[in-house]
Amino acid sequence: MRIGVIGLGRMGGNIVRRLMDAGHECVVYDVSEAAVQTLAGEGATGSGSIADLVAKLEPPRAVWVMLPEGKITADAVSALAEAMSADDVIIDGGNSFYKDDINRGAALKEKGIHYVDVGTSGGVWGRERGYCLMIGGDKEAVERLDPIFKTLAPGRGDIPETPKRDGRDPRVLEGYMHCGPTGAGHFVKMIHNGIEYGLMQAYAEGFDILKTKASKELPDDRRFDLDVADIAEVWRRGSVVSSWLLDLTASALAGDPALDAFEGRVADSGEGRWTIEAAIEQAVPVDVLATALFARFRSRQDHSFADRLLSAMRFQFGGHAEAAGPEKKEVKT
């Protein structure tokens, strides 16, 4: 397929590369001319503006927007709506708020333009591993884009199929899912990220206990100088708490056991807050997820080993640098 991609950052650029690796044609645009030129040098067709990108696509067109949530994405969608025609598709692959998706989808429907929201998980590793995709939108547009989603998804790999799945959607076994109407994809991704907060916090707190077991405040016979890097490594192998997050934790600790390269200021990118808001709207108790979010707020005031581990995990899976603070230290890579 031929598809446009707007936003060529850490994930957008690699989405283009994964698509081109599989033979898809990509027309690209970014406010950074250097980013456009880099991908043009790798085989993409560069564009000088959103209107130029649309003009280089044959109808019915499809354009993937991979930009930060908020005004930047809203402006890009508005510019696309002005340049596109009925039956074209705008895909938002970022982390937009699902209620914004519903409003945008309704407005675009009046012009005959399809709007598809795609929660995209995979971080900076997506080109190699693929992206888990949670998709919202009307069935016609989603099915038309299936070759794109199938290419970006990780595929079945070596994960065994869950028993008793007869008759269920086989696409989920490939790593992508049509979750429901407009907004459903980003809603599922929002909850995914809220759960991610809780998992990361559990690892961080557990390793903090292990690390501080060497504290001189404890009696000599109750003090253990534990190798947290080796503990992370052994837990990767057969443990019930093994996961990709633990893999990334082991990688971070192996190279820097004290995590001296991280200050421990842990950002939250919006989805955690939205998850808590949804829980309040639906009267669902989310003790762990709420605590994990508040722990990130607290990390911006004082920084423990747990905070540095959270920062290390975010850097490992998403390339997220620590947010600048009044006493920000350089992050070594």
CSV table of C-alpha atoms in Angstrom, one decimal:
chain,number,residue,atom,x,y,z
A,1,MET,CA,0.0,0.0,0.0
A,2,ARG,CA,0.9,3.7,-0.3
A,3,ILE,CA,0.4,5.6,2.9
A,4,GLY,CA,1.3,9.0,4.2
A,5,VAL,CA,3.0,9.4,7.6
A,6,ILE,CA,3.1,12.7,9.5
A,7,GLY,CA,5.5,12.9,12.5
A,8,LEU,CA,8.9,11.2,12.1
A,9,GLY,CA,10.2,11.1,15.7
A,10,ARG,CA,11.3,8.0,17.7
A,11,MET,CA,8.3,5.9,16.8
A,12,GLY,CA,7.0,7.6,13.6
A,13,GLY,CA,10.3,7.2,11.8
A,14,ASN,CA,10.6,3.5,12.7
A,15,ILE,CA,6.9,2.9,11.7
A,16,VAL,CA,7.9,4.2,8.2
A,17,ARG,CA,11.0,2.0,8.2
A,18,ARG,CA,9.0,-1.1,9.2
A,19,LEU,CA,6.4,-0.4,6.5
A,20,MET,CA,9.1,0.2,3.8
A,21,ASP,CA,11.0,-3.0,4.9
A,22,ALA,CA,7.8,-4.9,3.9
A,23,GLY,CA,7.4,-3.2,0.6
A,24,HIS,CA,4.9,-0.5,1.4
A,25,GLU,CA,5.4,3.0,-0.1
A,26,CYS,CA,5.5,5.9,2.3
A,27,VAL,CA,5.0,9.6,1.7
A,28,VAL,CA,6.4,11.5,4.8
A,29,TYR,CA,6.2,14.9,6.4
A,30,ASP,CA,7.6,16.5,9.5
A,31,VAL,CA,8.3,20.0,10.7
A,32,SER,CA,12.0,18.9,10.8
A,33,GLU,CA,13.3,19.0,7.2
A,34,ALA,CA,16.2,16.9,8.3
A,35,ALA,CA,13.9,14.1,9.5
A,36,VAL,CA,12.2,14.2,6.1
A,37,GLN,CA,15.5,14.1,4.2
A,38,THR,CA,16.8,11.2,6.3
A,39,LEU,CA,13.8,9.0,5.5
A,40,ALA,CA,13.8,10.2,1.8
A,41,GLY,CA,17.3,8.9,1.7
A,42,GLU,CA,16.1,5.5,2.9
A,43,GLY,CA,13.4,5.3,0.2
A,44,ALA,CA,10.4,7.3,1.4
A,45,THR,CA,8.9,10.2,-0.7
A,46,GLY,CA,9.5,13.5,1.1
A,47,SER,CA,6.9,16.3,1.4
A,48,GLY,CA,7.3,20.0,2.2
A,49,SER,CA,3.9,20.4,3.8
A,50,ILE,CA,0.7,18.5,4.8
A,51,ALA,CA,-1.0,19.6,1.6
A,52,ASP,CA,2.0,18.5,-0.4
A,53,LEU,CA,1.8,15.1,1.3
A,54,VAL,CA,-1.9,14.7,0.5
A,55,ALA,CA,-1.3,15.7,-3.1
A,56,LYS,CA,1.3,12.9,-3.5
A,57,LEU,CA,-1.2,10.2,-2.5
A,58,GLU,CA,-3.9,8.6,-4.8
A,59,PRO,CA,-7.5,8.5,-3.5
A,60,PRO,CA,-8.8,6.9,-1.4
A,61,ARG,CA,-5.9,8.1,0.7
A,62,ALA,CA,-4.7,7.0,4.1
A,63,VAL,CA,-2.5,9.2,6.4
A,64,TRP,CA,-1.0,8.1,9.7
A,65,VAL,CA,-0.4,10.9,12.2
A,66,MET,CA,2.2,10.1,14.8
A,67,LEU,CA,2.5,13.3,16.9
A,68,PRO,CA,2.3,14.2,20.6
A,69,GLU,CA,-1.2,14.3,22.1
A,70,GLY,CA,-3.0,17.6,22.2
A,71,LYS,CA,-2.9,20.7,20.0
A,72,ILE,CA,-0.2,19.5,17.6
A,73,THR,CA,-2.2,16.4,16.7
A,74,ALA,CA,-5.4,18.4,16.5
A,75,ASP,CA,-3.8,21.0,14.1
A,76,ALA,CA,-2.5,18.2,11.9
A,77,VAL,CA,-5.9,16.5,11.7
A,78,SER,CA,-7.6,19.8,10.9
A,79,ALA,CA,-5.0,20.5,8.1
A,80,LEU,CA,-5.6,17.0,6.7
A,81,ALA,CA,-9.4,17.4,6.8
A,82,GLU,CA,-9.0,20.5,4.7
A,83,ALA,CA,-6.9,18.8,2.1
A,84,MET,CA,-8.5,15.3,2.0
A,85,SER,CA,-11.6,14.1,0.3
A,86,ALA,CA,-14.6,11.8,1.1
A,87,ASP,CA,-13.6,8.2,1.7
A,88,ASP,CA,-10.0,9.1,2.7
A,89,VAL,CA,-8.8,7.9,6.1
A,90,ILE,CA,-7.0,9.8,8.9
A,91,ILE,CA,-5.2,7.5,11.4
A,92,ASP,CA,-4.1,8.8,14.7
A,93,GLY,CA,-1.4,6.5,16.1
A,94,GLY,CA,-0.4,8.6,19.0
A,95,ASN,CA,-1.8,8.7,22.5
A,96,SER,CA,-4.7,11.0,22.1
A,97,PHE,CA,-7.5,11.2,24.6
A,98,TYR,CA,-10.3,8.9,23.5
A,99,LYS,CA,-13.0,11.6,24.0
A,100,ASP,CA,-11.1,13.8,21.6
A,101,ASP,CA,-11.2,10.9,19.1
A,102,ILE,CA,-14.9,10.6,19.4
A,103,ASN,CA,-15.4,14.4,18.7
A,104,ARG,CA,-12.9,14.4,15.8
A,105,GLY,CA,-14.5,11.3,14.3
A,106,ALA,CA,-17.9,12.8,14.4
A,107,ALA,CA,-16.7,16.0,12.8
A,108,LEU,CA,-14.8,14.2,10.0
A,109,LYS,CA,-17.8,11.9,9.3
A,110,GLU,CA,-19.8,14.9,8.2
A,111,LYS,CA,-17.2,15.4,5.4
A,112,GLY,CA,-17.2,11.7,4.6
A,113,ILE,CA,-13.7,11.2,5.9
A,114,HIS,CA,-12.9,8.1,8.1
A,115,TYR,CA,-11.1,8.5,11.4
A,116,VAL,CA,-9.2,5.6,12.9
A,117,ASP,CA,-7.6,5.8,16.3
A,118,VAL,CA,-4.7,3.3,16.9
A,119,GLY,CA,-3.2,2.8,20.3
A,120,THR,CA,0.4,1.8,19.5
A,121,SER,CA,2.7,0.0,21.9
A,122,GLY,CA,6.2,-0.9,21.2
A,123,GLY,CA,8.4,2.1,21.8
A,124,VAL,CA,11.7,2.5,20.2
A,125,TRP,CA,11.9,-1.3,19.7
A,126,GLY,CA,8.9,-1.4,17.4
A,127,ARG,CA,10.8,-1.6,14.1
A,128,GLU,CA,12.5,-4.9,15.2
A,129,ARG,CA,9.8,-6.4,17.5
A,130,GLY,CA,6.6,-4.9,15.9
A,131,TYR,CA,3.9,-2.9,17.5
A,132,CYS,CA,0.9,-4.1,19.5
A,133,LEU,CA,-2.0,-2.2,17.9
A,134,MET,CA,-5.4,-1.4,19.6
A,135,ILE,CA,-7.7,0.0,16.9
A,136,GLY,CA,-10.9,2.0,16.9
A,137,GLY,CA,-13.0,3.1,14.0
A,138,ASP,CA,-15.6,1.9,11.5
A,139,LYS,CA,-15.2,-1.6,10.1
A,140,GLU,CA,-14.8,-0.6,6.4
A,141,ALA,CA,-11.8,1.7,7.1
A,142,VAL,CA,-10.2,-0.7,9.5
A,143,GLU,CA,-10.4,-3.6,7.0
A,144,ARG,CA,-9.1,-1.5,4.2
A,145,LEU,CA,-6.0,-0.7,6.3
A,146,ASP,CA,-5.5,-4.3,7.3
A,147,PRO,CA,-2.2,-4.8,5.3
A,148,ILE,CA,-0.7,-1.8,7.2
A,149,PHE,CA,-1.7,-3.1,10.6
A,150,LYS,CA,-0.6,-6.6,9.8
A,151,THR,CA,2.8,-5.3,8.7
A,152,LEU,CA,3.3,-3.2,11.8
A,153,ALA,CA,2.1,-5.9,14.3
A,154,PRO,CA,4.6,-8.3,15.7
A,155,GLY,CA,3.0,-11.5,14.3
A,156,ARG,CA,2.5,-14.7,16.2
A,157,GLY,CA,6.1,-15.3,17.0
A,158,ASP,CA,6.7,-18.2,19.4
A,159,ILE,CA,3.9,-17.3,21.8
A,160,PRO,CA,1.6,-20.4,22.2
A,161,GLU,CA,-2.0,-19.8,21.4
A,162,THR,CA,-4.3,-19.6,24.4
A,163,PRO,CA,-6.7,-22.7,24.5
A,164,LYS,CA,-10.4,-22.4,23.9
A,165,ARG,CA,-10.1,-19.5,21.4
A,166,ASP,CA,-12.1,-21.2,18.7
A,167,GLY,CA,-14.2,-18.7,16.7
A,168,ARG,CA,-12.5,-15.6,18.1
A,169,ASP,CA,-10.8,-12.9,15.9
A,170,PRO,CA,-7.5,-14.4,14.7
A,171,ARG,CA,-5.9,-11.0,14.2
A,172,VAL,CA,-5.3,-10.7,17.9
A,173,LEU,CA,-2.9,-13.6,17.7
A,174,GLU,CA,-0.9,-11.4,15.3
A,175,GLY,CA,-0.7,-8.6,17.8
A,176,TYR,CA,-3.5,-6.2,16.5
A,177,MET,CA,-7.1,-5.9,17.4
A,178,HIS,CA,-10.2,-3.9,16.2
A,179,CYS,CA,-11.4,-2.9,19.6
A,180,GLY,CA,-14.6,-1.1,18.5
A,181,PRO,CA,-15.9,2.2,17.2
A,182,THR,CA,-14.0,5.5,17.2
A,183,GLY,CA,-12.3,6.1,20.5
A,184,ALA,CA,-12.2,2.4,21.5
A,185,GLY,CA,-8.6,1.9,20.4
A,186,HIS,CA,-7.2,4.8,22.4
A,187,PHE,CA,-9.4,3.9,25.4
A,188,VAL,CA,-7.9,0.4,25.5
A,189,LYS,CA,-4.4,1.8,25.1
A,190,MET,CA,-5.1,4.3,27.9
A,191,ILE,CA,-5.9,1.5,30.3
A,192,HIS,CA,-2.9,-0.5,29.0
A,193,ASN,CA,-0.7,2.4,30.0
A,194,GLY,CA,-2.4,2.7,33.4
A,195,ILE,CA,-1.6,-0.9,34.0
A,196,GLU,CA,2.0,-0.3,32.9
A,197,TYR,CA,2.3,2.3,35.6
A,198,GLY,CA,1.3,-0.2,38.2
A,199,LEU,CA,3.6,-2.9,36.9
A,200,MET,CA,6.6,-0.6,36.8
A,201,GLN,CA,5.9,0.7,40.3
A,202,ALA,CA,5.8,-2.8,41.7
A,203,TYR,CA,9.1,-3.7,40.1
A,204,ALA,CA,10.6,-0.4,41.3
A,205,GLU,CA,9.5,-0.9,44.9
A,206,GLY,CA,10.5,-4.5,45.1
A,207,PHE,CA,14.0,-3.8,43.8
A,208,ASP,CA,14.2,-0.8,46.2
A,209,ILE,CA,13.7,-3.2,49.1
A,210,LEU,CA,16.4,-5.6,47.8
A,211,LYS,CA,18.8,-2.7,47.3
A,212,THR,CA,18.4,-1.2,50.8
A,213,LYS,CA,18.8,-4.6,52.5
A,214,ALA,CA,22.5,-3.6,52.7
A,215,SER,CA,21.7,-0.6,54.8
A,216,LYS,CA,24.0,0.0,57.8
A,217,GLU,CA,20.9,0.8,59.8
A,218,LEU,CA,20.1,-2.9,60.0
A,219,PRO,CA,21.8,-5.4,62.4
A,220,ASP,CA,24.8,-7.1,60.9
A,221,ASP,CA,23.1,-10.6,60.8
A,222,ARG,CA,20.1,-9.2,58.9
A,223,ARG,CA,22.0,-7.2,56.3
A,224,PHE,CA,22.5,-8.7,52.8
A,225,ASP,CA,24.6,-7.1,50.1
A,226,LEU,CA,22.4,-8.3,47.2
A,227,ASP,CA,23.3,-8.1,43.5
A,228,VAL,CA,20.2,-6.6,42.1
A,229,ALA,CA,21.4,-7.0,38.5
A,230,ASP,CA,21.8,-10.8,39.0
A,231,ILE,CA,18.5,-11.0,40.7
A,232,ALA,CA,16.8,-9.3,37.8
A,233,GLU,CA,18.5,-11.8,35.5
A,234,VAL,CA,17.6,-14.9,37.4
A,235,TRP,CA,14.0,-13.8,37.6
A,236,ARG,CA,13.8,-13.5,33.8
A,237,ARG,CA,14.3,-17.3,33.6
A,238,GLY,CA,11.3,-19.3,34.7
A,239,SER,CA,9.9,-16.8,37.3
A,240,VAL,CA,6.2,-16.0,37.5
A,241,VAL,CA,7.1,-12.3,37.5
A,242,SER,CA,9.1,-12.5,34.2
A,243,SER,CA,8.1,-10.0,31.6
A,244,TRP,CA,9.5,-7.6,28.9
A,245,LEU,CA,9.6,-4.9,31.6
A,246,LEU,CA,11.8,-7.2,33.7
A,247,ASP,CA,14.0,-7.8,30.7
A,248,LEU,CA,14.5,-4.1,30.3
A,249,THR,CA,15.1,-3.8,34.0
A,250,ALA,CA,17.8,-6.4,33.8
A,251,SER,CA,19.4,-4.6,30.9
A,252,ALA,CA,19.4,-1.3,32.8
A,253,LEU,CA,20.9,-2.8,36.0
A,254,ALA,CA,23.6,-4.8,34.1
A,255,GLY,CA,25.1,-1.7,32.7
A,256,ASP,CA,24.6,0.6,35.7
A,257,PRO,CA,23.7,-1.3,39.0
A,258,ALA,CA,23.5,1.9,41.0
A,259,LEU,CA,21.5,3.7,38.2
A,260,ASP,CA,23.8,6.7,38.7
A,261,ALA,CA,22.9,8.0,35.2
A,262,PHE,CA,19.3,8.6,36.4
A,263,GLU,CA,18.1,11.3,38.7
A,264,GLY,CA,14.7,9.6,39.3
A,265,ARG,CA,12.3,12.3,38.2
A,266,VAL,CA,9.5,10.2,36.7
A,267,ALA,CA,7.2,11.9,34.2
A,268,ASP,CA,3.6,10.9,33.4
A,269,SER,CA,2.5,11.4,29.9
A,270,GLY,CA,-1.3,11.7,30.4
A,271,GLU,CA,-2.7,8.2,30.0
A,272,GLY,CA,-2.2,7.4,33.7
A,273,ARG,CA,-4.2,10.4,34.7
A,274,TRP,CA,-6.9,9.6,32.1
A,275,THR,CA,-7.1,6.1,33.4
A,276,ILE,CA,-7.8,7.3,36.9
A,277,GLU,CA,-10.4,9.8,35.6
A,278,ALA,CA,-12.2,6.9,33.8
A,279,ALA,CA,-12.1,4.8,36.9
A,280,ILE,CA,-13.8,7.7,38.8
A,281,GLU,CA,-16.4,8.1,36.1
A,282,GLN,CA,-17.2,4.4,36.2
A,283,ALA,CA,-16.9,4.0,40.0
A,284,VAL,CA,-14.2,1.4,39.6
A,285,PRO,CA,-11.6,1.1,42.5
A,286,VAL,CA,-8.0,1.3,41.2
A,287,ASP,CA,-5.9,1.5,44.3
A,288,VAL,CA,-2.7,0.3,42.7
A,289,LEU,CA,-2.9,2.3,39.6
A,290,ALA,CA,-3.7,5.5,41.5
A,291,THR,CA,-0.9,5.0,43.9
A,292,ALA,CA,1.5,4.4,41.0
A,293,LEU,CA,0.5,7.7,39.5
A,294,PHE,CA,0.9,9.6,42.7
A,295,ALA,CA,4.3,7.9,43.2
A,296,ARG,CA,5.4,9.6,40.0
A,297,PHE,CA,4.3,13.0,41.3
A,298,ARG,CA,6.3,12.4,44.5
A,299,SER,CA,9.4,11.4,42.5
A,300,ARG,CA,9.7,15.0,41.4
A,301,GLN,CA,10.4,16.1,45.0
A,302,ASP,CA,12.9,13.5,46.2
A,303,HIS,CA,14.5,10.6,44.4
A,304,SER,CA,15.0,7.0,45.6
A,305,PHE,CA,16.5,4.0,43.9
A,306,ALA,CA,13.0,3.0,42.9
A,307,ASP,CA,12.5,6.3,41.1
A,308,ARG,CA,15.9,5.8,39.2
A,309,LEU,CA,14.7,2.3,38.2
A,310,LEU,CA,11.5,3.7,36.9
A,311,SER,CA,13.4,6.3,34.8
A,312,ALA,CA,15.7,3.5,33.6
A,313,MET,CA,12.8,1.4,32.5
A,314,ARG,CA,11.2,4.3,30.6
A,315,PHE,CA,14.5,5.0,28.8
A,316,GLN,CA,15.0,1.4,27.9
A,317,PHE,CA,11.6,0.7,26.3
A,318,GLY,CA,10.7,4.1,24.9
A,319,GLY,CA,13.9,6.2,24.8
A,320,HIS,CA,12.2,8.7,27.2
A,321,ALA,CA,14.8,11.1,28.7
A,322,GLU,CA,14.2,12.4,32.2
A,323,ALA,CA,12.2,15.7,32.4
A,324,ALA,CA,14.4,18.7,33.2
A,325,GLY,CA,14.3,19.9,36.8
A,326,PRO,CA,16.0,22.6,38.8
A,327,GLU,CA,19.0,20.3,39.5
A,328,LYS,CA,18.9,18.1,36.3
A,329,LYS,CA,21.9,15.9,35.8
A,330,GLU,CA,23.1,14.8,32.4
A,331,VAL,CA,21.8,11.4,31.5
A,332,LYS,CA,24.6,9.2,30.2
A,333,THR,CA,23.7,6.8,27.4
